[in-house]
Coordinates of C-alpha atoms and ligand atoms in Angstrom, one line a residue:
X1 CA 0.0 0.0 0.0
X2 CA 2.6 2.5 1.1
X3 CA 4.7 1.4 -1.8
X4 CA 2.0 2.2 -4.3
X5 CA 1.3 5.6 -2.7
X6 CA 5.0 6.5 -2.7
X7 CA 5.2 5.4 -6.4
X8 CA 2.2 7.6 -7.1
X9 CA 3.8 10.5 -5.3
X10 CA 7.0 10.0 -7.1
X11 CA 5.1 10.1 -10.4
X12 CA 3.4 13.3 -9.5
X13 CA 6.7 14.9 -8.4
X14 CA 8.2 13.8 -11.7
X15 CA 5.3 15.3 -13.6
X16 CA 5.5 18.5 -11.7
X17 CA 9.2 19.0 -12.3
X18 CA 8.8 18.1 -15.9
X19 CA 6.1 20.7 -16.3
X20 CA 8.3 23.3 -14.7
X21 CA 11.2 22.5 -17.0
X22 CA 9.1 22.7 -20.1
X23 CA 7.8 26.1 -19.2
X24 CA 10.2 28.5 -20.9
X25 CA 7.8 31.4 -20.7
X26 CA 9.2 32.7 -17.5
X27 CA 12.5 33.4 -19.2
X28 CA 12.9 36.9 -20.4
X29 CA 15.0 36.7 -23.5
X30 CA 15.2 38.4 -26.8
X31 CA 15.9 35.1 -28.5
X32 CA 13.2 33.7 -30.6
X33 CA 13.0 30.0 -30.7
X34 CA 12.1 28.2 -34.0
X35 CA 12.0 24.5 -34.3
X36 CA 12.3 23.1 -37.8
X37 CA 10.8 19.7 -38.3
X38 CA 9.1 17.5 -40.9
X39 CA 8.0 14.0 -40.0
X40 CA 9.7 12.5 -43.0
X41 CA 13.4 12.5 -43.4
X42 CA 15.4 13.9 -46.4
X43 CA 12.9 16.6 -47.2
X44 CA 15.4 19.4 -46.6
X45 CA 15.3 20.4 -42.9
X46 CA 19.0 20.7 -42.4
X47 CA 19.5 22.5 -45.7
X48 CA 16.8 24.9 -44.9
X49 CA 18.0 25.4 -41.3
X50 CA 21.6 26.3 -42.4
X51 CA 20.4 28.6 -45.2
X52 CA 17.7 30.3 -43.1
X53 CA 20.4 30.9 -40.6
X54 CA 22.6 32.4 -43.3
X55 CA 19.9 34.7 -44.6
X56 CA 18.9 35.9 -41.1
X57 CA 22.6 36.4 -40.2
X58 CA 23.2 38.5 -43.4
X59 CA 20.2 40.7 -42.3
X60 CA 22.3 41.4 -39.1
X61 CA 20.5 39.0 -36.8
X62 CA 22.6 36.9 -34.4
X63 CA 21.6 33.3 -35.0
X64 CA 22.4 30.1 -33.1
X65 CA 21.6 26.7 -34.7
X66 CA 21.2 23.7 -32.4
X67 CA 21.7 20.4 -34.3
X68 CA 19.1 18.2 -32.7
X69 CA 19.2 15.4 -35.1
X70 CA 20.2 13.0 -32.4
X71 CA 22.5 10.3 -34.0
X72 CA 22.6 11.8 -37.5
X73 CA 24.0 15.2 -36.9
X74 CA 25.1 16.9 -40.1
X75 CA 24.9 20.6 -39.5
X76 CA 28.7 20.7 -38.9
X77 CA 29.1 19.4 -42.4
X78 CA 26.8 22.0 -44.0
X79 CA 28.6 24.7 -42.0
X80 CA 32.0 23.2 -42.7
X81 CA 33.3 22.9 -39.2
X82 CA 34.9 20.3 -37.0
X83 CA 33.2 20.5 -33.6
X84 CA 35.5 20.8 -30.6
X85 CA 32.5 20.0 -28.4
X86 CA 28.9 18.9 -28.8
X87 CA 25.7 19.6 -27.0
X88 CA 26.1 16.3 -25.2
X89 CA 29.3 17.5 -23.6
X90 CA 27.2 20.2 -22.0
X91 CA 24.2 17.9 -21.2
X92 CA 26.5 15.4 -19.5
X93 CA 28.1 18.2 -17.5
X94 CA 31.6 17.9 -19.0
X95 CA 31.9 21.4 -20.1
X96 CA 30.4 24.9 -19.6
X97 CA 27.9 26.3 -22.1
X98 CA 30.4 28.6 -23.7
X99 CA 32.5 25.7 -24.8
X100 CA 29.7 24.3 -27.0
X101 CA 28.9 27.6 -28.7
X102 CA 31.0 27.1 -31.8
X103 CA 32.0 30.0 -33.9
X104 CA 31.4 29.3 -37.6
X105 CA 33.0 30.8 -40.6
X106 CA 29.8 32.9 -41.1
X107 CA 29.4 36.1 -39.3
X108 CA 26.6 36.0 -36.7
X109 CA 26.1 32.2 -36.9
X110 CA 26.9 30.1 -33.9
X111 CA 26.5 26.3 -34.0
X112 CA 25.7 24.0 -31.1
X113 CA 26.8 20.7 -32.7
X114 CA 25.2 17.3 -32.4
X115 CA 27.0 14.0 -32.5
X116 CA 26.8 11.5 -35.3
X117 CA 26.2 7.9 -34.3
X118 CA 25.5 9.0 -30.8
X119 CA 23.1 6.8 -28.8
X120 CA 21.4 8.8 -26.1
X121 CA 19.4 6.7 -23.7
X122 CA 15.7 7.4 -23.8
X123 CA 15.5 7.1 -20.0
X124 CA 17.9 9.9 -19.6
X125 CA 16.3 12.2 -22.2
X126 CA 13.3 13.5 -20.3
X127 CA 13.5 17.2 -20.8
X128 CA 17.3 17.3 -20.7
X129 CA 17.2 19.1 -24.1
X130 CA 14.7 21.6 -22.7
X131 CA 17.4 22.5 -20.2
X132 CA 20.0 23.4 -22.8
X133 CA 17.4 25.4 -24.7
X134 CA 16.5 27.2 -21.5
X135 CA 20.1 28.0 -20.8
X136 CA 20.6 29.3 -24.4
X137 CA 17.6 31.5 -24.1
X138 CA 18.8 32.8 -20.7
X139 CA 22.1 33.9 -22.3
X140 CA 20.0 36.5 -24.2
X141 CA 22.8 36.7 -26.8
X142 CA 21.0 35.5 -29.9
X143 CA 18.1 37.0 -31.9
X144 CA 17.1 33.5 -33.1
X145 CA 17.7 30.0 -31.9
X146 CA 17.0 27.5 -34.7
X147 CA 16.6 23.9 -33.8
X148 CA 17.1 21.4 -36.6
X149 CA 15.4 18.2 -35.6
X150 CA 15.7 14.7 -37.0
X151 CA 13.1 12.8 -38.9
X152 CA 10.0 11.3 -37.3
X153 CA 8.1 12.0 -34.2
X154 CA 10.4 10.3 -31.7
X155 CA 10.8 11.3 -28.0
X156 CA 13.6 13.8 -28.8
X157 CA 11.7 15.6 -31.5
X158 CA 8.6 15.7 -29.3
X159 CA 10.6 17.3 -26.5
X160 CA 11.7 20.1 -28.8
X161 CA 8.2 20.6 -30.2
X162 CA 6.8 20.8 -26.7
X163 CA 9.0 23.7 -25.7
X164 CA 8.9 25.6 -28.9
X165 CA 6.4 28.5 -29.5
X166 CA 7.3 28.5 -33.2
X167 CA 7.3 25.4 -35.3
X168 CA 8.2 25.3 -39.0
X169 CA 7.4 22.1 -40.8
X170 CA 9.0 21.3 -44.2
X171 CA 7.4 18.9 -46.5
X172 CA 7.3 17.8 -50.1
X173 CA 4.1 17.1 -52.0
X174 CA 4.9 13.5 -51.8
X175 CA 1.9 11.6 -50.3
X176 CA 4.0 9.9 -47.6
X177 CA 5.5 13.2 -46.5
X178 CA 2.0 14.7 -46.4
X179 CA 0.8 11.8 -44.3
X180 CA 3.6 12.6 -41.8
X181 CA 2.7 16.3 -41.8
X182 CA -0.9 15.5 -41.0
X183 CA 0.2 13.3 -38.1
X184 CA 2.3 16.2 -36.9
X185 CA -0.8 18.5 -37.2
X186 CA -2.8 16.0 -35.2
X187 CA -0.3 15.9 -32.5
X188 CA 0.3 19.6 -32.3
X189 CA -3.3 20.6 -32.4
X190 CA -3.7 19.3 -28.9
X191 CA -1.7 22.0 -27.3
X192 CA -0.3 24.4 -29.9
X193 CA -2.0 27.2 -31.7
X194 CA -0.1 27.1 -34.9
X195 CA 2.0 25.2 -37.4
X196 CA 4.0 27.1 -40.0
X197 CA 4.3 25.1 -43.2
X198 CA 6.5 25.4 -46.3
X199 CA 7.1 23.1 -49.2
X200 CA 10.4 21.9 -50.6
X201 CA 10.9 20.4 -54.1
X202 CA 7.8 22.4 -55.1
X203 CA 8.0 24.7 -58.1
X204 CA 4.6 26.3 -57.9
X205 CA 3.6 28.5 -54.9
X206 CA -0.1 27.8 -55.6
X207 CA 0.3 24.0 -55.4
X208 CA 1.6 24.4 -51.8
X209 CA -1.3 26.7 -51.0
X210 CA -3.9 24.3 -52.4
X211 CA -2.4 21.2 -50.7
X212 CA -2.4 23.2 -47.4
X213 CA -6.1 24.0 -47.9
X214 CA -6.8 20.2 -48.4
X215 CA -4.8 19.4 -45.2
X216 CA -6.8 22.1 -43.3
X217 CA -10.1 20.7 -44.7
X218 CA -9.2 17.2 -43.6
X219 CA -8.4 18.6 -40.1
X220 CA -11.8 20.2 -40.0
X221 CA -13.5 17.0 -41.1
X222 CA -11.7 15.0 -38.5
X223 CA -12.5 17.7 -35.9
X224 CA -9.0 18.6 -34.9
X225 CA -9.0 21.5 -32.4
X226 CA -10.6 24.5 -34.1
X227 CA -8.2 27.0 -32.6
X228 CA -5.2 25.3 -34.2
X229 CA -4.1 26.9 -37.5
X230 CA -1.8 26.0 -40.3
X231 CA 0.0 28.9 -41.9
X232 CA 1.5 28.3 -45.4
X233 CA 4.5 30.5 -46.0
X234 CA 6.0 29.4 -49.3
X235 CA 7.8 26.9 -51.5
X236 CA 11.3 26.1 -52.8
X237 CA 11.8 24.5 -56.2
X238 CA 14.2 21.6 -56.9
X239 CA 17.6 22.9 -58.0
X240 CA 20.9 21.2 -58.7
X241 CA 22.7 24.0 -56.9
X242 CA 21.4 22.8 -53.6
X243 CA 23.0 19.3 -53.4
X244 CA 26.1 20.6 -55.2
X245 CA 26.7 23.3 -52.7
X246 CA 25.9 20.9 -49.9
X247 CA 28.5 18.5 -51.0
X248 CA 31.1 21.3 -51.2
X249 CA 30.1 22.3 -47.6
X250 CA 28.8 25.6 -48.9
X251 CA 25.4 27.4 -48.7
X252 CA 23.3 27.9 -51.8
X253 CA 21.9 31.2 -50.5
X254 CA 25.5 32.5 -50.4
X255 CA 26.9 30.9 -53.6
X256 CA 23.8 31.3 -55.7
X257 CA 22.2 34.5 -54.3
X258 CA 20.3 35.2 -57.4
X259 CA 19.1 31.7 -58.2
X260 CA 15.3 31.1 -58.1
X261 CA 15.7 28.9 -55.0
X262 CA 17.5 31.6 -53.0
X263 CA 14.8 34.0 -53.9
X264 CA 12.1 31.5 -52.8
X265 CA 13.8 30.9 -49.5
X266 CA 14.1 34.7 -49.0
X267 CA 10.4 35.0 -49.4
X268 CA 9.8 32.3 -46.9
X269 CA 12.0 34.1 -44.4
X270 CA 10.2 37.4 -44.9
X271 CA 7.0 35.6 -44.1
X272 CA 8.6 33.9 -41.1
X273 CA 9.8 37.2 -39.7
X274 CA 6.3 38.4 -39.7
X275 CA 4.8 35.4 -38.0
X276 CA 7.2 34.1 -35.4
X277 CA 6.9 35.3 -31.8
Ligands
LIG301 N1 15.2 22.0 -53.2 C1 16.1 21.0 -53.3 N2 16.6 20.7 -54.6 C2 17.5 19.7 -54.7 N3 18.1 19.0 -53.7 C3 17.7 19.3 -52.4 C4 16.7 20.3 -52.2 N4 16.5 20.4 -50.9 C5 17.3 19.5 -50.3 N5 18.0 18.9 -51.2 C6 19.0 17.8 -51.0 O1 18.3 16.7 -50.4 C7 19.1 16.0 -49.5 C8 18.5 16.0 -48.1 O2 18.4 17.2 -47.5 P1 18.6 17.5 -46.0 O3 18.5 19.0 -45.8 O4 19.7 16.8 -45.5 O5 17.2 16.8 -45.5 P2 16.8 16.5 -44.0 O6 17.6 17.3 -43.0 O7 15.3 16.8 -43.9 O8 17.0 15.0 -43.8 C9 20.4 16.8 -49.5 O9 21.3 16.1 -50.3 C10 20.1 18.2 -50.0 O10 21.2 18.8 -50.7
LIG302 MG1 18.7 16.7 -41.4

């Protein structure tokens, strides 16, 4: 009997402390938090994260990117850097926060690197990522903190989504990618007010718009929370310059400033700047 009460109490304490840790709203910070996610892998999250960071940085904003693709970290490749420390060194208490803030070759872009092939135990993961985000916000040093998540709705990704007031989903028009986006909408509609959505590998702005309308209609039909909205902010076409620059560890928005895809991503960022809080 006592055992079961004490287990119950323990559960409640855990729940309470979790709740407290997830609540980042009591932190006064100029840093806007944007989590970039997708559901499906390979749709362009990391490419977008790095290039969004570059465009924001060239507008004069101070940007930090946190590589939250646990196990498949590749932001260091896109930003052409060999990390001297990763976010796990901080999480595990081996180093101070400053040590994991890596200067990149781009002005105004700081990377908090992930670790490839890293297996982080699920049991340890409860809101440990929220803590590093909280500490980064408390620094009050960046205008934006971009979190590049991995594919799927695993526990890690859910943790970042739970603490983020701004969520940008990237999808293609591929049915399996759209199914994943709908699953994401379903999950977020329970306690978020908005999902920002953009399409990659999509040449026509209107196509993205009409697919978004279909997703919203489906949400209405299935009675997802009425107060939840999906905001479509644009499309990026397919271009050879994107994988080519990626392979060369360069950024397409820098190397091909005037290419159609750079213009499209710029439009997405203009819309983002209007909508994120
Ligand atoms: N619009 C695009 N046109 C052509 N290739 C693209 C485009 N967007 C992304 N890619 C390529 O697709 C691959 C996967 O992109 P990546 O950003 O790593 O996806 P994710 O982070 O979602 O797994 C990379 O090789 C990237 O260069
Ligand atoms: Mg990625």
